[in-house]
Amino acid sequence: MTEQTQQPEMPSPLYAEKPDGARLAYHKLDGLGPTIVFLGGFMSDMTGTKAMALEDLAQARGQAFLRLDYQGHGQSSGKFEDGCIGTWLSDALYLIDEVTEGPLVLVGSSMGGWIMLQTALQRPARIAGLVGIAPAPDFTEDLMWAGFSDEIKRTLERDGVYYEPSEYSDEPYTITMKLIEDGRNHLVMREKMPITAPVRLLHGMRDESVPYDLSLKISDNVASEDVQIRFIKDGDHRLSTERDIAILKGTVAALCDSAA
């Protein structure tokens, strides 16, 4: 009889109460600066492969680290369909302000790449570097709304919600009209971004969710001259293979070393 190996339990998260009543779940490590902050994607949570790999990296380096769940994600309070870009950006800013100190290296995955860029615009003095993983700024407008059929747009305008099948989960994406409309208040790709910190972008060339040329557009759209893009020819949207994770960890470590 094969004996099953018991998986170690995840440590319980810490919680922060926002003034709006939201209860945000997060994990943090104290350590040397800059603090690495992982910002997850749409309908993801802070226990994913990339978040945990970066926590391992930070622990090994003795470096400060923060990962978090936005409202309606993971172990934070709220319903996903009640959230929007403004809500989740506010969550990230609140925890960054409340539980971190000093310079930051922000790591944003997919939607988290949009949150990352907005955070850099709103907290410029604290940004030591940015790492985008298949970053998806303005995706609600340019990838969702612009690509929706007239029928889907009518469904959203009539019902306020559309359920889009997901290739990554049995659960569909819940897309609300609130998400689309609020996204228009947080667009970052319509004019030059005055971001001067070093920027590193990782993007799979087989990404079927976020076109890899968006990373080129981000490079053109930030003021920083210190921008490097690494395309992974056979990489998909998740970039979660062992090789992809090794590339991510190396990229973040090098940026932290140059910022220290």
PDB file of C-alpha atoms in Angstrom:
ATOM      1  CA  MET A   1       0.000   0.000   0.000  1.00  0.00           C
ATOM      2  CA  THR A   2       1.357   3.411  -0.959  1.00  0.00           C
ATOM      3  CA  GLU A   3       1.567   5.865   1.892  1.00  0.00           C
ATOM      4  CA  GLN A   4       0.300   9.312   1.001  1.00  0.00           C
ATOM      5  CA  THR A   5       2.583  12.213   1.762  1.00  0.00           C
ATOM      6  CA  GLN A   6       0.805  14.850   3.769  1.00  0.00           C
ATOM      7  CA  GLN A   7       1.169  18.290   2.227  1.00  0.00           C
ATOM      8  CA  PRO A   8       2.319  21.025   4.618  1.00  0.00           C
ATOM      9  CA  GLU A   9      -0.437  23.414   5.577  1.00  0.00           C
ATOM     10  CA  MET A  10      -0.353  26.946   4.249  1.00  0.00           C
ATOM     11  CA  PRO A  11       0.313  29.454   7.031  1.00  0.00           C
ATOM     12  CA  SER A  12      -2.714  31.506   7.999  1.00  0.00           C
ATOM     13  CA  PRO A  13      -2.815  34.958   6.421  1.00  0.00           C
ATOM     14  CA  LEU A  14      -2.700  38.245   8.238  1.00  0.00           C
ATOM     15  CA  TYR A  15      -5.662  40.586   7.819  1.00  0.00           C
ATOM     16  CA  ALA A  16      -5.981  44.339   7.475  1.00  0.00           C
ATOM     17  CA  GLU A  17      -9.243  46.244   7.849  1.00  0.00           C
ATOM     18  CA  LYS A  18      -9.685  49.014   5.295  1.00  0.00           C
ATOM     19  CA  PRO A  19     -11.652  52.156   6.160  1.00  0.00           C
ATOM     20  CA  ASP A  20     -14.323  51.030   3.663  1.00  0.00           C
ATOM     21  CA  GLY A  21     -14.890  47.871   5.765  1.00  0.00           C
ATOM     22  CA  ALA A  22     -13.057  45.455   3.499  1.00  0.00           C
ATOM     23  CA  ARG A  23     -10.940  42.771   5.166  1.00  0.00           C
ATOM     24  CA  LEU A  24      -7.788  42.163   3.161  1.00  0.00           C
ATOM     25  CA  ALA A  25      -5.745  38.979   3.494  1.00  0.00           C
ATOM     26  CA  TYR A  26      -1.984  39.154   3.047  1.00  0.00           C
ATOM     27  CA  HIS A  27       1.329  37.530   3.897  1.00  0.00           C
ATOM     28  CA  LYS A  28       4.523  39.449   4.530  1.00  0.00           C
ATOM     29  CA  LEU A  29       8.138  38.813   5.360  1.00  0.00           C
ATOM     30  CA  ASP A  30      10.284  41.332   7.171  1.00  0.00           C
ATOM     31  CA  GLY A  31      13.776  41.784   5.835  1.00  0.00           C
ATOM     32  CA  LEU A  32      16.119  43.899   3.809  1.00  0.00           C
ATOM     33  CA  GLY A  33      14.888  46.359   1.218  1.00  0.00           C
ATOM     34  CA  PRO A  34      13.704  46.812  -1.386  1.00  0.00           C
ATOM     35  CA  THR A  35      10.430  45.082  -0.514  1.00  0.00           C
ATOM     36  CA  ILE A  36       9.211  42.739  -3.258  1.00  0.00           C
ATOM     37  CA  VAL A  37       5.445  43.139  -3.736  1.00  0.00           C
ATOM     38  CA  PHE A  38       3.582  40.539  -5.797  1.00  0.00           C
ATOM     39  CA  LEU A  39       0.379  41.732  -7.477  1.00  0.00           C
ATOM     40  CA  GLY A  40      -1.743  38.894  -8.857  1.00  0.00           C
ATOM     41  CA  GLY A  41      -4.011  38.632 -11.848  1.00  0.00           C
ATOM     42  CA  PHE A  42      -7.723  38.623 -12.619  1.00  0.00           C
ATOM     43  CA  MET A  43      -9.550  36.010 -10.492  1.00  0.00           C
ATOM     44  CA  SER A  44      -6.249  34.671  -9.122  1.00  0.00           C
ATOM     45  CA  ASP A  45      -5.039  34.606  -5.531  1.00  0.00           C
ATOM     46  CA  MET A  46      -1.843  34.955  -3.528  1.00  0.00           C
ATOM     47  CA  THR A  47      -1.177  31.203  -3.253  1.00  0.00           C
ATOM     48  CA  GLY A  48      -0.283  30.753  -6.925  1.00  0.00           C
ATOM     49  CA  THR A  49       2.998  29.354  -8.224  1.00  0.00           C
ATOM     50  CA  LYS A  50       4.633  32.696  -8.998  1.00  0.00           C
ATOM     51  CA  ALA A  51       3.656  34.330  -5.706  1.00  0.00           C
ATOM     52  CA  MET A  52       4.983  31.418  -3.660  1.00  0.00           C
ATOM     53  CA  ALA A  53       8.186  31.172  -5.716  1.00  0.00           C
ATOM     54  CA  LEU A  54       8.917  34.838  -5.068  1.00  0.00           C
ATOM     55  CA  GLU A  55       8.247  34.392  -1.370  1.00  0.00           C
ATOM     56  CA  ASP A  56      10.787  31.535  -1.369  1.00  0.00           C
ATOM     57  CA  LEU A  57      13.253  33.811  -3.170  1.00  0.00           C
ATOM     58  CA  ALA A  58      12.722  36.617  -0.652  1.00  0.00           C
ATOM     59  CA  GLN A  59      13.107  34.234   2.285  1.00  0.00           C
ATOM     60  CA  ALA A  60      16.351  32.856   0.902  1.00  0.00           C
ATOM     61  CA  ARG A  61      17.695  36.377   0.392  1.00  0.00           C
ATOM     62  CA  GLY A  62      16.463  37.729   3.735  1.00  0.00           C
ATOM     63  CA  GLN A  63      14.411  40.257   1.801  1.00  0.00           C
ATOM     64  CA  ALA A  64      11.131  41.940   2.706  1.00  0.00           C
ATOM     65  CA  PHE A  65       8.143  40.613   0.765  1.00  0.00           C
ATOM     66  CA  LEU A  66       4.395  41.130   0.448  1.00  0.00           C
ATOM     67  CA  ARG A  67       1.690  39.149  -1.347  1.00  0.00           C
ATOM     68  CA  LEU A  68      -1.998  39.906  -1.043  1.00  0.00           C
ATOM     69  CA  ASP A  69      -5.524  39.046  -2.088  1.00  0.00           C
ATOM     70  CA  TYR A  70      -7.642  41.827  -3.532  1.00  0.00           C
ATOM     71  CA  GLN A  71     -11.281  42.088  -2.428  1.00  0.00           C
ATOM     72  CA  GLY A  72     -13.308  39.220  -3.872  1.00  0.00           C
ATOM     73  CA  HIS A  73     -10.157  37.172  -4.426  1.00  0.00           C
ATOM     74  CA  GLY A  74      -8.721  34.361  -2.323  1.00  0.00           C
ATOM     75  CA  GLN A  75      -9.147  34.877   1.411  1.00  0.00           C
ATOM     76  CA  SER A  76     -10.115  38.553   1.368  1.00  0.00           C
ATOM     77  CA  SER A  77     -13.678  39.677   1.977  1.00  0.00           C
ATOM     78  CA  GLY A  78     -16.161  40.671  -0.701  1.00  0.00           C
ATOM     79  CA  LYS A  79     -17.632  39.223  -3.863  1.00  0.00           C
ATOM     80  CA  PHE A  80     -15.556  39.163  -7.025  1.00  0.00           C
ATOM     81  CA  GLU A  81     -18.351  40.626  -9.141  1.00  0.00           C
ATOM     82  CA  ASP A  82     -18.554  43.685  -6.887  1.00  0.00           C
ATOM     83  CA  GLY A  83     -14.924  44.602  -7.575  1.00  0.00           C
ATOM     84  CA  CYS A  84     -13.227  46.546 -10.333  1.00  0.00           C
ATOM     85  CA  ILE A  85      -9.798  47.940 -11.190  1.00  0.00           C
ATOM     86  CA  GLY A  86     -10.265  50.934  -8.881  1.00  0.00           C
ATOM     87  CA  THR A  87     -11.208  48.662  -5.972  1.00  0.00           C
ATOM     88  CA  TRP A  88      -8.246  46.342  -6.435  1.00  0.00           C
ATOM     89  CA  LEU A  89      -5.797  49.203  -6.977  1.00  0.00           C
ATOM     90  CA  SER A  90      -7.063  50.778  -3.750  1.00  0.00           C
ATOM     91  CA  ASP A  91      -6.490  47.467  -1.942  1.00  0.00           C
ATOM     92  CA  ALA A  92      -2.889  47.240  -3.175  1.00  0.00           C
ATOM     93  CA  LEU A  93      -2.129  50.861  -2.296  1.00  0.00           C
ATOM     94  CA  TYR A  94      -3.653  50.474   1.165  1.00  0.00           C
ATOM     95  CA  LEU A  95      -1.546  47.457   2.091  1.00  0.00           C
ATOM     96  CA  ILE A  96       1.606  48.941   0.568  1.00  0.00           C
ATOM     97  CA  ASP A  97       1.091  52.106   2.614  1.00  0.00           C
ATOM     98  CA  GLU A  98       0.160  50.285   5.819  1.00  0.00           C
ATOM     99  CA  VAL A  99       2.509  47.302   6.024  1.00  0.00           C
ATOM    100  CA  THR A 100       5.621  48.139   3.957  1.00  0.00           C
ATOM    101  CA  GLU A 101       8.407  50.684   4.262  1.00  0.00           C
ATOM    102  CA  GLY A 102      11.019  52.093   1.925  1.00  0.00           C
ATOM    103  CA  PRO A 103      11.693  51.253  -1.719  1.00  0.00           C
ATOM    104  CA  LEU A 104       9.614  48.682  -3.575  1.00  0.00           C
ATOM    105  CA  VAL A 105      10.118  46.270  -6.444  1.00  0.00           C
ATOM    106  CA  LEU A 106       6.630  45.637  -7.766  1.00  0.00           C
ATOM    107  CA  VAL A 107       5.954  42.386  -9.620  1.00  0.00           C
ATOM    108  CA  GLY A 108       2.660  42.410 -11.522  1.00  0.00           C
ATOM    109  CA  SER A 109       1.188  39.377 -13.270  1.00  0.00           C
ATOM    110  CA  SER A 110      -1.351  39.966 -16.058  1.00  0.00           C
ATOM    111  CA  MET A 111      -3.969  42.309 -14.521  1.00  0.00           C
ATOM    112  CA  GLY A 112      -1.440  42.816 -11.733  1.00  0.00           C
ATOM    113  CA  GLY A 113       0.761  44.471 -14.353  1.00  0.00           C
ATOM    114  CA  TRP A 114      -1.899  47.160 -14.734  1.00  0.00           C
ATOM    115  CA  ILE A 115      -2.161  47.539 -10.944  1.00  0.00           C
ATOM    116  CA  MET A 116       1.652  47.727 -10.874  1.00  0.00           C
ATOM    117  CA  LEU A 117       1.814  50.585 -13.372  1.00  0.00           C
ATOM    118  CA  GLN A 118      -0.948  52.526 -11.621  1.00  0.00           C
ATOM    119  CA  THR A 119       0.801  52.027  -8.279  1.00  0.00           C
ATOM    120  CA  ALA A 120       4.054  53.305  -9.768  1.00  0.00           C
ATOM    121  CA  LEU A 121       2.233  56.396 -11.018  1.00  0.00           C
ATOM    122  CA  GLN A 122       0.651  57.029  -7.624  1.00  0.00           C
ATOM    123  CA  ARG A 123       3.690  56.228  -5.424  1.00  0.00           C
ATOM    124  CA  PRO A 124       6.623  57.265  -7.668  1.00  0.00           C
ATOM    125  CA  ALA A 125       9.029  58.091  -4.833  1.00  0.00           C
ATOM    126  CA  ARG A 126       8.896  54.524  -3.536  1.00  0.00           C
ATOM    127  CA  ILE A 127       9.467  52.590  -6.759  1.00  0.00           C
ATOM    128  CA  ALA A 128      12.871  50.934  -7.164  1.00  0.00           C
ATOM    129  CA  GLY A 129      11.823  48.739 -10.070  1.00  0.00           C
ATOM    130  CA  LEU A 130       8.975  47.030 -11.896  1.00  0.00           C
ATOM    131  CA  VAL A 131       8.683  43.482 -13.220  1.00  0.00           C
ATOM    132  CA  GLY A 132       5.705  42.722 -15.443  1.00  0.00           C
ATOM    133  CA  ILE A 133       4.721  39.126 -16.208  1.00  0.00           C
ATOM    134  CA  ALA A 134       2.482  39.130 -19.300  1.00  0.00           C
ATOM    135  CA  PRO A 135       1.351  42.593 -18.152  1.00  0.00           C
ATOM    136  CA  ALA A 136      -2.151  43.586 -19.245  1.00  0.00           C
ATOM    137  CA  PRO A 137      -2.736  47.314 -18.739  1.00  0.00           C
ATOM    138  CA  ASP A 138      -6.064  48.624 -20.059  1.00  0.00           C
ATOM    139  CA  PHE A 139      -7.233  45.068 -20.783  1.00  0.00           C
ATOM    140  CA  THR A 140     -10.878  45.777 -19.926  1.00  0.00           C
ATOM    141  CA  GLU A 141     -11.048  48.289 -22.772  1.00  0.00           C
ATOM    142  CA  ASP A 142      -8.548  47.016 -25.340  1.00  0.00           C
ATOM    143  CA  LEU A 143      -8.784  43.238 -24.912  1.00  0.00           C
ATOM    144  CA  MET A 144     -12.312  42.801 -23.548  1.00  0.00           C
ATOM    145  CA  TRP A 145     -14.624  45.562 -24.773  1.00  0.00           C
ATOM    146  CA  ALA A 146     -12.874  46.100 -28.113  1.00  0.00           C
ATOM    147  CA  GLY A 147     -13.028  42.365 -28.822  1.00  0.00           C
ATOM    148  CA  PHE A 148     -16.587  41.722 -27.710  1.00  0.00           C
ATOM    149  CA  SER A 149     -19.289  41.053 -30.277  1.00  0.00           C
ATOM    150  CA  ASP A 150     -22.295  43.352 -30.435  1.00  0.00           C
ATOM    151  CA  GLU A 151     -24.308  40.592 -28.760  1.00  0.00           C
ATOM    152  CA  ILE A 152     -21.962  40.423 -25.761  1.00  0.00           C
ATOM    153  CA  LYS A 153     -21.960  44.204 -25.465  1.00  0.00           C
ATOM    154  CA  ARG A 154     -25.759  44.214 -25.477  1.00  0.00           C
ATOM    155  CA  THR A 155     -25.768  41.500 -22.782  1.00  0.00           C
ATOM    156  CA  LEU A 156     -23.504  43.613 -20.596  1.00  0.00           C
ATOM    157  CA  GLU A 157     -25.541  46.770 -21.136  1.00  0.00           C
ATOM    158  CA  ARG A 158     -28.812  44.933 -20.464  1.00  0.00           C
ATOM    159  CA  ASP A 159     -27.847  42.540 -17.641  1.00  0.00           C
ATOM    160  CA  GLY A 160     -24.775  44.258 -16.225  1.00  0.00           C
ATOM    161  CA  VAL A 161     -22.803  40.989 -16.371  1.00  0.00           C
ATOM    162  CA  TYR A 162     -21.406  38.523 -18.883  1.00  0.00           C
ATOM    163  CA  TYR A 163     -19.895  35.114 -18.056  1.00  0.00           C
ATOM    164  CA  GLU A 164     -16.960  34.358 -20.329  1.00  0.00           C
ATOM    165  CA  PRO A 165     -15.595  30.790 -20.501  1.00  0.00           C
ATOM    166  CA  SER A 166     -12.037  30.469 -19.150  1.00  0.00           C
ATOM    167  CA  GLU A 167      -9.347  28.197 -20.561  1.00  0.00           C
ATOM    168  CA  TYR A 168      -7.643  28.204 -17.147  1.00  0.00           C
ATOM    169  CA  SER A 169     -10.578  27.194 -14.935  1.00  0.00           C
ATOM    170  CA  ASP A 170     -13.932  25.409 -14.898  1.00  0.00           C
ATOM    171  CA  GLU A 171     -15.384  28.640 -13.549  1.00  0.00           C
ATOM    172  CA  PRO A 172     -16.116  31.314 -16.166  1.00  0.00           C
ATOM    173  CA  TYR A 173     -14.756  34.827 -15.926  1.00  0.00           C
ATOM    174  CA  THR A 174     -17.371  37.118 -14.402  1.00  0.00           C
ATOM    175  CA  ILE A 175     -17.233  40.340 -16.426  1.00  0.00           C
ATOM    176  CA  THR A 176     -19.429  43.189 -15.247  1.00  0.00           C
ATOM    177  CA  MET A 177     -20.344  46.468 -16.882  1.00  0.00           C
ATOM    178  CA  LYS A 178     -19.008  48.086 -13.707  1.00  0.00           C
ATOM    179  CA  LEU A 179     -15.604  46.525 -14.445  1.00  0.00           C
ATOM    180  CA  ILE A 180     -15.617  47.912 -17.990  1.00  0.00           C
ATOM    181  CA  GLU A 181     -16.764  51.396 -17.018  1.00  0.00           C
ATOM    182  CA  ASP A 182     -14.429  51.694 -14.041  1.00  0.00           C
ATOM    183  CA  GLY A 183     -11.510  50.478 -16.157  1.00  0.00           C
ATOM    184  CA  ARG A 184     -11.949  53.560 -18.342  1.00  0.00           C
ATOM    185  CA  ASN A 185     -11.085  55.710 -15.320  1.00  0.00           C
ATOM    186  CA  HIS A 186      -7.727  53.963 -14.859  1.00  0.00           C
ATOM    187  CA  LEU A 187      -6.326  53.628 -18.387  1.00  0.00           C
ATOM    188  CA  VAL A 188      -2.543  54.107 -18.572  1.00  0.00           C
ATOM    189  CA  MET A 189      -1.695  53.455 -22.217  1.00  0.00           C
ATOM    190  CA  ARG A 190      -3.311  56.551 -23.734  1.00  0.00           C
ATOM    191  CA  GLU A 191      -0.439  58.876 -22.923  1.00  0.00           C
ATOM    192  CA  LYS A 192       3.197  58.690 -21.824  1.00  0.00           C
ATOM    193  CA  MET A 193       3.684  57.358 -18.299  1.00  0.00           C
ATOM    194  CA  PRO A 194       6.213  59.366 -16.225  1.00  0.00           C
ATOM    195  CA  ILE A 195       7.718  56.178 -14.792  1.00  0.00           C
ATOM    196  CA  THR A 196      11.509  56.490 -14.584  1.00  0.00           C
ATOM    197  CA  ALA A 197      12.384  53.382 -12.536  1.00  0.00           C
ATOM    198  CA  PRO A 198      13.924  50.295 -14.185  1.00  0.00           C
ATOM    199  CA  VAL A 199      11.318  48.111 -15.901  1.00  0.00           C
ATOM    200  CA  ARG A 200      11.614  44.410 -16.746  1.00  0.00           C
ATOM    201  CA  LEU A 201       8.935  42.677 -18.822  1.00  0.00           C
ATOM    202  CA  LEU A 202       8.533  38.908 -19.309  1.00  0.00           C
ATOM    203  CA  HIS A 203       6.089  37.696 -21.950  1.00  0.00           C
ATOM    204  CA  GLY A 204       5.345  34.366 -23.600  1.00  0.00           C
ATOM    205  CA  MET A 205       5.030  34.465 -27.383  1.00  0.00           C
ATOM    206  CA  ARG A 206       2.285  31.814 -27.233  1.00  0.00           C
ATOM    207  CA  ASP A 207       0.204  33.907 -24.861  1.00  0.00           C
ATOM    208  CA  GLU A 208      -3.371  33.639 -26.145  1.00  0.00           C
ATOM    209  CA  SER A 209      -4.795  35.999 -23.504  1.00  0.00           C
ATOM    210  CA  VAL A 210      -2.526  39.051 -23.709  1.00  0.00           C
ATOM    211  CA  PRO A 211      -0.672  39.697 -27.004  1.00  0.00           C
ATOM    212  CA  TYR A 212       3.074  39.844 -26.443  1.00  0.00           C
ATOM    213  CA  ASP A 213       3.397  43.061 -28.456  1.00  0.00           C
ATOM    214  CA  LEU A 214       1.679  44.820 -25.545  1.00  0.00           C
ATOM    215  CA  SER A 215       5.004  44.588 -23.690  1.00  0.00           C
ATOM    216  CA  LEU A 216       6.634  46.479 -26.568  1.00  0.00           C
ATOM    217  CA  LYS A 217       3.943  49.150 -26.273  1.00  0.00           C
ATOM    218  CA  ILE A 218       4.555  49.442 -22.526  1.00  0.00           C
ATOM    219  CA  SER A 219       8.269  49.904 -23.206  1.00  0.00           C
ATOM    220  CA  ASP A 220       7.474  52.742 -25.600  1.00  0.00           C
ATOM    221  CA  ASN A 221       4.998  54.277 -23.176  1.00  0.00           C
ATOM    222  CA  VAL A 222       7.141  54.635 -20.050  1.00  0.00           C
ATOM    223  CA  ALA A 223       9.635  57.466 -19.632  1.00  0.00           C
ATOM    224  CA  SER A 224      12.332  55.106 -18.298  1.00  0.00           C
ATOM    225  CA  GLU A 225      15.227  54.310 -20.623  1.00  0.00           C
ATOM    226  CA  ASP A 226      16.129  51.297 -18.479  1.00  0.00           C
ATOM    227  CA  VAL A 227      13.635  48.833 -19.936  1.00  0.00           C
ATOM    228  CA  GLN A 228      14.363  45.218 -20.807  1.00  0.00           C
ATOM    229  CA  ILE A 229      11.907  42.761 -22.377  1.00  0.00           C
ATOM    230  CA  ARG A 230      12.399  39.013 -22.384  1.00  0.00           C
ATOM    231  CA  PHE A 231      10.222  37.082 -24.795  1.00  0.00           C
ATOM    232  CA  ILE A 232       9.838  33.353 -24.203  1.00  0.00           C
ATOM    233  CA  LYS A 233       9.059  31.784 -27.561  1.00  0.00           C
ATOM    234  CA  ASP A 234       7.129  28.770 -26.275  1.00  0.00           C
ATOM    235  CA  GLY A 235       5.774  30.536 -23.178  1.00  0.00           C
ATOM    236  CA  ASP A 236       2.042  30.789 -22.530  1.00  0.00           C
ATOM    237  CA  HIS A 237       0.126  33.364 -20.487  1.00  0.00           C
ATOM    238  CA  ARG A 238       0.857  31.791 -17.130  1.00  0.00           C
ATOM    239  CA  LEU A 239       4.660  31.520 -17.427  1.00  0.00           C
ATOM    240  CA  SER A 240       4.646  29.032 -14.552  1.00  0.00           C
ATOM    241  CA  THR A 241       6.929  26.229 -15.762  1.00  0.00           C
ATOM    242  CA  GLU A 242      10.119  25.531 -13.801  1.00  0.00           C
ATOM    243  CA  ARG A 243      12.131  27.342 -16.465  1.00  0.00           C
ATOM    244  CA  ASP A 244       9.763  30.319 -16.456  1.00  0.00           C
ATOM    245  CA  ILE A 245       9.921  30.550 -12.661  1.00  0.00           C
ATOM    246  CA  ALA A 246      13.728  30.431 -12.769  1.00  0.00           C
ATOM    247  CA  ILE A 247      13.711  33.324 -15.258  1.00  0.00           C
ATOM    248  CA  LEU A 248      11.321  35.293 -13.048  1.00  0.00           C
ATOM    249  CA  LYS A 249      13.359  34.723  -9.891  1.00  0.00           C
ATOM    250  CA  GLY A 250      16.581  35.679 -11.647  1.00  0.00           C
ATOM    251  CA  THR A 251      15.022  38.828 -13.047  1.00  0.00           C
ATOM    252  CA  VAL A 252      13.619  39.946  -9.685  1.00  0.00           C
ATOM    253  CA  ALA A 253      16.845  39.126  -7.824  1.00  0.00           C
ATOM    254  CA  ALA A 254      18.975  41.101 -10.277  1.00  0.00           C
ATOM    255  CA  LEU A 255      16.655  44.109 -10.049  1.00  0.00           C
ATOM    256  CA  CYS A 256      16.712  43.974  -6.243  1.00  0.00           C
ATOM    257  CA  ASP A 257      20.526  43.759  -6.262  1.00  0.00           C
ATOM    258  CA  SER A 258      20.821  46.825  -8.482  1.00  0.00           C
ATOM    259  CA  ALA A 259      18.338  48.730  -6.317  1.00  0.00           C
ATOM    260  CA  ALA A 260      19.933  47.831  -2.961  1.00  0.00           C
TER     261      ALA A 260
END
